[in-house]
């Protein structure tokens, strides 16, 4: 779950539907990105980041941290 994304959205005062409408995707698609069930392609990540005011690469940095963490646990 991307709690950081939910927190940013709520801090800005947006609903999931409002963010989804602003970036041109369905609310269910946005919800899946927010919960971590779907990854945001770069184009969508950039749009979300523009609306919520963060660096879009954060989506991919988070994935890298999770991968690194898994590798250290299994090593």
mmCIF file of N, CA and C in Angstrom:
data_model
loop_
_atom_site.group_PDB
_atom_site.id
_atom_site.type_symbol
_atom_site.label_atom_id
_atom_site.label_comp_id
_atom_site.label_asym_id
_atom_site.label_seq_id
_atom_site.Cartn_x
_atom_site.Cartn_y
_atom_site.Cartn_z
ATOM 1 N N UNK A 1 0.847 -1.191 0.000
ATOM 2 C CA UNK A 1 0.000 0.000 0.000
ATOM 3 C C UNK A 1 0.881 1.239 0.000
ATOM 4 N N UNK A 2 0.498 2.189 -0.772
ATOM 5 C CA UNK A 2 1.241 3.448 -0.850
ATOM 6 C C UNK A 2 0.589 4.471 0.086
ATOM 7 N N UNK A 3 0.811 4.303 1.366
ATOM 8 C CA UNK A 3 0.208 5.219 2.334
ATOM 9 C C UNK A 3 0.693 6.648 2.123
ATOM 10 N N UNK A 4 1.923 6.802 1.667
ATOM 11 C CA UNK A 4 2.451 8.147 1.400
ATOM 12 C C UNK A 4 1.616 8.858 0.338
ATOM 13 N N UNK A 5 1.133 8.108 -0.654
ATOM 14 C CA UNK A 5 0.329 8.702 -1.716
ATOM 15 C C UNK A 5 -1.046 9.105 -1.189
ATOM 16 N N UNK A 6 -1.643 8.257 -0.385
ATOM 17 C CA UNK A 6 -2.933 8.575 0.226
ATOM 18 C C UNK A 6 -2.799 9.816 1.101
ATOM 19 N N UNK A 7 -1.744 9.869 1.903
ATOM 20 C CA UNK A 7 -1.532 11.012 2.794
ATOM 21 C C UNK A 7 -1.348 12.305 2.014
ATOM 22 N N UNK A 8 -0.570 12.264 0.935
ATOM 23 C CA UNK A 8 -0.382 13.462 0.112
ATOM 24 C C UNK A 8 -1.699 13.928 -0.502
ATOM 25 N N UNK A 9 -2.464 12.969 -1.021
ATOM 26 C CA UNK A 9 -3.753 13.319 -1.626
ATOM 27 C C UNK A 9 -4.681 13.967 -0.607
ATOM 28 N N UNK A 10 -4.765 13.358 0.566
ATOM 29 C CA UNK A 10 -5.642 13.898 1.613
ATOM 30 C C UNK A 10 -5.147 15.257 2.105
ATOM 31 N N UNK A 11 -3.836 15.423 2.201
ATOM 32 C CA UNK A 11 -3.256 16.699 2.620
ATOM 33 C C UNK A 11 -3.619 17.822 1.653
ATOM 34 N N UNK A 12 -3.668 17.480 0.372
ATOM 35 C CA UNK A 12 -4.044 18.465 -0.651
ATOM 36 C C UNK A 12 -5.556 18.672 -0.728
ATOM 37 N N UNK A 13 -6.330 17.835 -0.021
ATOM 38 C CA UNK A 13 -7.776 17.992 0.016
ATOM 39 C C UNK A 13 -8.508 17.396 -1.168
ATOM 40 N N UNK A 14 -7.886 16.426 -1.835
ATOM 41 C CA UNK A 14 -8.508 15.787 -2.991
ATOM 42 C C UNK A 14 -9.119 14.445 -2.618
ATOM 43 N N UNK A 15 -10.180 14.083 -3.320
ATOM 44 C CA UNK A 15 -10.700 12.718 -3.257
ATOM 45 C C UNK A 15 -9.997 11.914 -4.353
ATOM 46 N N UNK A 16 -10.137 10.607 -4.293
ATOM 47 C CA UNK A 16 -9.579 9.780 -5.357
ATOM 48 C C UNK A 16 -10.209 10.143 -6.698
ATOM 49 N N UNK A 17 -11.502 10.375 -6.694
ATOM 50 C CA UNK A 17 -12.210 10.723 -7.923
ATOM 51 C C UNK A 17 -11.683 12.026 -8.520
ATOM 52 N N UNK A 18 -11.430 13.013 -7.679
ATOM 53 C CA UNK A 18 -10.931 14.293 -8.184
ATOM 54 C C UNK A 18 -9.561 14.133 -8.835
ATOM 55 N N UNK A 19 -8.667 13.400 -8.188
ATOM 56 C CA UNK A 19 -7.336 13.181 -8.771
ATOM 57 C C UNK A 19 -7.472 12.415 -10.082
ATOM 58 N N UNK A 20 -8.273 11.365 -10.071
ATOM 59 C CA UNK A 20 -8.472 10.563 -11.276
ATOM 60 C C UNK A 20 -8.995 11.417 -12.427
ATOM 61 N N UNK A 21 -9.965 12.263 -12.163
ATOM 62 C CA UNK A 21 -10.520 13.136 -13.199
ATOM 63 C C UNK A 21 -9.475 14.114 -13.727
ATOM 64 N N UNK A 22 -8.669 14.658 -12.830
ATOM 65 C CA UNK A 22 -7.641 15.619 -13.234
ATOM 66 C C UNK A 22 -6.569 14.998 -14.122
ATOM 67 N N UNK A 23 -6.296 13.715 -13.927
ATOM 68 C CA UNK A 23 -5.240 13.081 -14.725
ATOM 69 C C UNK A 23 -5.782 12.226 -15.864
ATOM 70 N N UNK A 24 -7.103 12.076 -15.932
ATOM 71 C CA UNK A 24 -7.715 11.395 -17.064
ATOM 72 C C UNK A 24 -7.769 9.884 -16.983
ATOM 73 N N UNK A 25 -7.921 9.349 -15.769
ATOM 74 C CA UNK A 25 -8.112 7.907 -15.610
ATOM 75 C C UNK A 25 -9.340 7.675 -14.730
ATOM 76 N N UNK A 26 -9.789 6.436 -14.639
ATOM 77 C CA UNK A 26 -10.951 6.135 -13.800
ATOM 78 C C UNK A 26 -10.558 6.153 -12.323
ATOM 79 N N UNK A 27 -11.546 6.345 -11.462
ATOM 80 C CA UNK A 27 -11.285 6.330 -10.038
ATOM 81 C C UNK A 27 -10.774 4.967 -9.600
ATOM 82 N N UNK A 28 -11.319 3.901 -10.163
ATOM 83 C CA UNK A 28 -10.875 2.562 -9.766
ATOM 84 C C UNK A 28 -9.427 2.316 -10.173
ATOM 85 N N UNK A 29 -9.018 2.831 -11.327
ATOM 86 C CA UNK A 29 -7.625 2.706 -11.755
ATOM 87 C C UNK A 29 -6.723 3.473 -10.784
ATOM 88 N N UNK A 30 -7.116 4.705 -10.465
ATOM 89 C CA UNK A 30 -6.324 5.496 -9.522
ATOM 90 C C UNK A 30 -6.252 4.795 -8.163
ATOM 91 N N UNK A 31 -7.371 4.277 -7.707
ATOM 92 C CA UNK A 31 -7.402 3.580 -6.417
ATOM 93 C C UNK A 31 -6.437 2.401 -6.412
ATOM 94 N N UNK A 32 -6.382 1.670 -7.509
ATOM 95 C CA UNK A 32 -5.467 0.529 -7.615
ATOM 96 C C UNK A 32 -4.010 0.965 -7.554
ATOM 97 N N UNK A 33 -3.710 2.132 -8.107
ATOM 98 C CA UNK A 33 -2.348 2.673 -8.025
ATOM 99 C C UNK A 33 -2.048 3.067 -6.586
ATOM 100 N N UNK A 34 -3.005 3.726 -5.958
ATOM 101 C CA UNK A 34 -2.812 4.203 -4.585
ATOM 102 C C UNK A 34 -2.631 3.044 -3.608
ATOM 103 N N UNK A 35 -3.355 1.972 -3.814
ATOM 104 C CA UNK A 35 -3.241 0.832 -2.907
ATOM 105 C C UNK A 35 -2.054 -0.065 -3.236
ATOM 106 N N UNK A 36 -1.440 0.167 -4.402
ATOM 107 C CA UNK A 36 -0.281 -0.622 -4.782
ATOM 108 C C UNK A 36 -0.610 -1.875 -5.568
ATOM 109 N N UNK A 37 -1.866 -2.048 -5.934
ATOM 110 C CA UNK A 37 -2.248 -3.209 -6.732
ATOM 111 C C UNK A 37 -1.858 -3.052 -8.204
ATOM 112 N N UNK A 38 -1.665 -1.809 -8.634
ATOM 113 C CA UNK A 38 -1.207 -1.527 -9.997
ATOM 114 C C UNK A 38 -0.062 -0.541 -9.915
ATOM 115 N N UNK A 39 0.854 -0.642 -10.845
ATOM 116 C CA UNK A 39 1.927 0.338 -10.947
ATOM 117 C C UNK A 39 1.514 1.428 -11.925
ATOM 118 N N UNK A 40 1.964 2.626 -11.648
ATOM 119 C CA UNK A 40 1.673 3.743 -12.541
ATOM 120 C C UNK A 40 2.751 3.802 -13.613
ATOM 121 N N UNK A 41 2.363 3.768 -14.891
ATOM 122 C CA UNK A 41 3.359 3.970 -15.931
ATOM 123 C C UNK A 41 3.918 5.394 -15.812
ATOM 124 N N UNK A 42 5.108 5.647 -16.326
ATOM 125 C CA UNK A 42 5.722 6.973 -16.161
ATOM 126 C C UNK A 42 4.819 8.153 -16.505
ATOM 127 N N UNK A 43 4.070 8.050 -17.599
ATOM 128 C CA UNK A 43 3.190 9.161 -18.001
ATOM 129 C C UNK A 43 2.143 9.443 -16.915
ATOM 130 N N UNK A 44 1.537 8.403 -16.378
ATOM 131 C CA UNK A 44 0.531 8.557 -15.323
ATOM 132 C C UNK A 44 1.180 9.018 -14.025
ATOM 133 N N UNK A 45 2.334 8.476 -13.703
ATOM 134 C CA UNK A 45 3.060 8.876 -12.489
ATOM 135 C C UNK A 45 3.367 10.367 -12.524
ATOM 136 N N UNK A 46 3.771 10.859 -13.690
ATOM 137 C CA UNK A 46 4.075 12.295 -13.831
ATOM 138 C C UNK A 46 2.827 13.141 -13.619
ATOM 139 N N UNK A 47 1.704 12.693 -14.147
ATOM 140 C CA UNK A 47 0.453 13.452 -13.982
ATOM 141 C C UNK A 47 0.024 13.487 -12.515
ATOM 142 N N UNK A 48 0.100 12.346 -11.842
ATOM 143 C CA UNK A 48 -0.263 12.301 -10.414
ATOM 144 C C UNK A 48 0.663 13.219 -9.627
ATOM 145 N N UNK A 49 1.953 13.130 -9.910
ATOM 146 C CA UNK A 49 2.937 13.954 -9.201
ATOM 147 C C UNK A 49 2.684 15.439 -9.425
ATOM 148 N N UNK A 50 2.322 15.818 -10.639
ATOM 149 C CA UNK A 50 2.023 17.225 -10.925
ATOM 150 C C UNK A 50 0.829 17.712 -10.114
ATOM 151 N N UNK A 51 -0.202 16.887 -10.026
ATOM 152 C CA UNK A 51 -1.408 17.273 -9.287
ATOM 153 C C UNK A 51 -1.139 17.365 -7.789
ATOM 154 N N UNK A 52 -0.392 16.388 -7.254
ATOM 155 C CA UNK A 52 -0.190 16.322 -5.806
ATOM 156 C C UNK A 52 1.105 16.990 -5.331
ATOM 157 N N UNK A 53 1.957 17.384 -6.256
ATOM 158 C CA UNK A 53 3.142 18.156 -5.910
ATOM 159 C C UNK A 53 4.288 17.363 -5.307
ATOM 160 N N UNK A 54 4.717 16.308 -5.998
ATOM 161 C CA UNK A 54 5.894 15.557 -5.563
ATOM 162 C C UNK A 54 6.666 15.098 -6.787
ATOM 163 N N UNK A 55 7.873 14.597 -6.575
ATOM 164 C CA UNK A 55 8.710 14.107 -7.661
ATOM 165 C C UNK A 55 8.185 12.762 -8.139
ATOM 166 N N UNK A 56 7.870 12.665 -9.423
ATOM 167 C CA UNK A 56 7.230 11.471 -9.976
ATOM 168 C C UNK A 56 8.068 10.210 -9.824
ATOM 169 N N UNK A 57 9.368 10.346 -9.722
ATOM 170 C CA UNK A 57 10.234 9.170 -9.600
ATOM 171 C C UNK A 57 10.054 8.461 -8.265
ATOM 172 N N UNK A 58 9.367 9.083 -7.345
ATOM 173 C CA UNK A 58 9.103 8.452 -6.048
ATOM 174 C C UNK A 58 8.386 7.115 -6.219
ATOM 175 N N UNK A 59 7.549 6.992 -7.218
ATOM 176 C CA UNK A 59 6.873 5.715 -7.486
ATOM 177 C C UNK A 59 7.891 4.599 -7.720
ATOM 178 N N UNK A 60 8.953 4.913 -8.430
ATOM 179 C CA UNK A 60 9.924 3.905 -8.823
ATOM 180 C C UNK A 60 11.015 3.727 -7.773
ATOM 181 N N UNK A 61 11.293 4.758 -7.012
ATOM 182 C CA UNK A 61 12.235 4.646 -5.904
ATOM 183 C C UNK A 61 11.665 3.713 -4.850
ATOM 184 N N UNK A 62 10.376 3.810 -4.600
ATOM 185 C CA UNK A 62 9.714 2.936 -3.621
ATOM 186 C C UNK A 62 9.853 1.477 -4.049
ATOM 187 N N UNK A 63 9.661 1.201 -5.319
ATOM 188 C CA UNK A 63 9.778 -0.159 -5.826
ATOM 189 C C UNK A 63 11.203 -0.665 -5.642
ATOM 190 N N UNK A 64 12.175 0.183 -5.911
ATOM 191 C CA UNK A 64 13.573 -0.200 -5.744
ATOM 192 C C UNK A 64 13.911 -0.502 -4.300
ATOM 193 N N UNK A 65 13.390 0.271 -3.373
ATOM 194 C CA UNK A 65 13.652 0.023 -1.946
ATOM 195 C C UNK A 65 13.065 -1.308 -1.529
ATOM 196 N N UNK A 66 11.873 -1.631 -2.004
ATOM 197 C CA UNK A 66 11.255 -2.911 -1.649
ATOM 198 C C UNK A 66 12.078 -4.069 -2.208
ATOM 199 N N UNK A 67 12.549 -3.933 -3.452
ATOM 200 C CA UNK A 67 13.346 -4.982 -4.069
ATOM 201 C C UNK A 67 14.647 -5.178 -3.295
ATOM 202 N N UNK A 68 15.313 -4.079 -2.949
ATOM 203 C CA UNK A 68 16.568 -4.167 -2.202
ATOM 204 C C UNK A 68 16.339 -4.827 -0.838
ATOM 205 N N UNK A 69 15.242 -4.475 -0.205
ATOM 206 C CA UNK A 69 14.942 -5.021 1.112
ATOM 207 C C UNK A 69 14.736 -6.539 1.026
ATOM 208 N N UNK A 70 14.053 -6.974 0.000
ATOM 209 C CA UNK A 70 13.823 -8.407 -0.180
ATOM 210 C C UNK A 70 15.139 -9.143 -0.419
ATOM 211 N N UNK A 71 16.032 -8.530 -1.156
ATOM 212 C CA UNK A 71 17.310 -9.176 -1.450
ATOM 213 C C UNK A 71 18.151 -9.325 -0.196
ATOM 214 N N UNK A 72 18.127 -8.326 0.681
ATOM 215 C CA UNK A 72 18.920 -8.428 1.904
ATOM 216 C C UNK A 72 18.356 -9.467 2.852
ATOM 217 N N UNK A 73 17.044 -9.630 2.863
ATOM 218 C CA UNK A 73 16.447 -10.628 3.740
ATOM 219 C C UNK A 73 16.805 -12.043 3.301
ATOM 220 N N UNK A 74 16.841 -12.289 1.996
ATOM 221 C CA UNK A 74 17.094 -13.627 1.510
ATOM 222 C C UNK A 74 18.577 -13.976 1.463
ATOM 223 N N UNK A 75 19.427 -12.973 1.546
ATOM 224 C CA UNK A 75 20.869 -13.207 1.460
ATOM 225 C C UNK A 75 21.412 -13.842 2.721
#
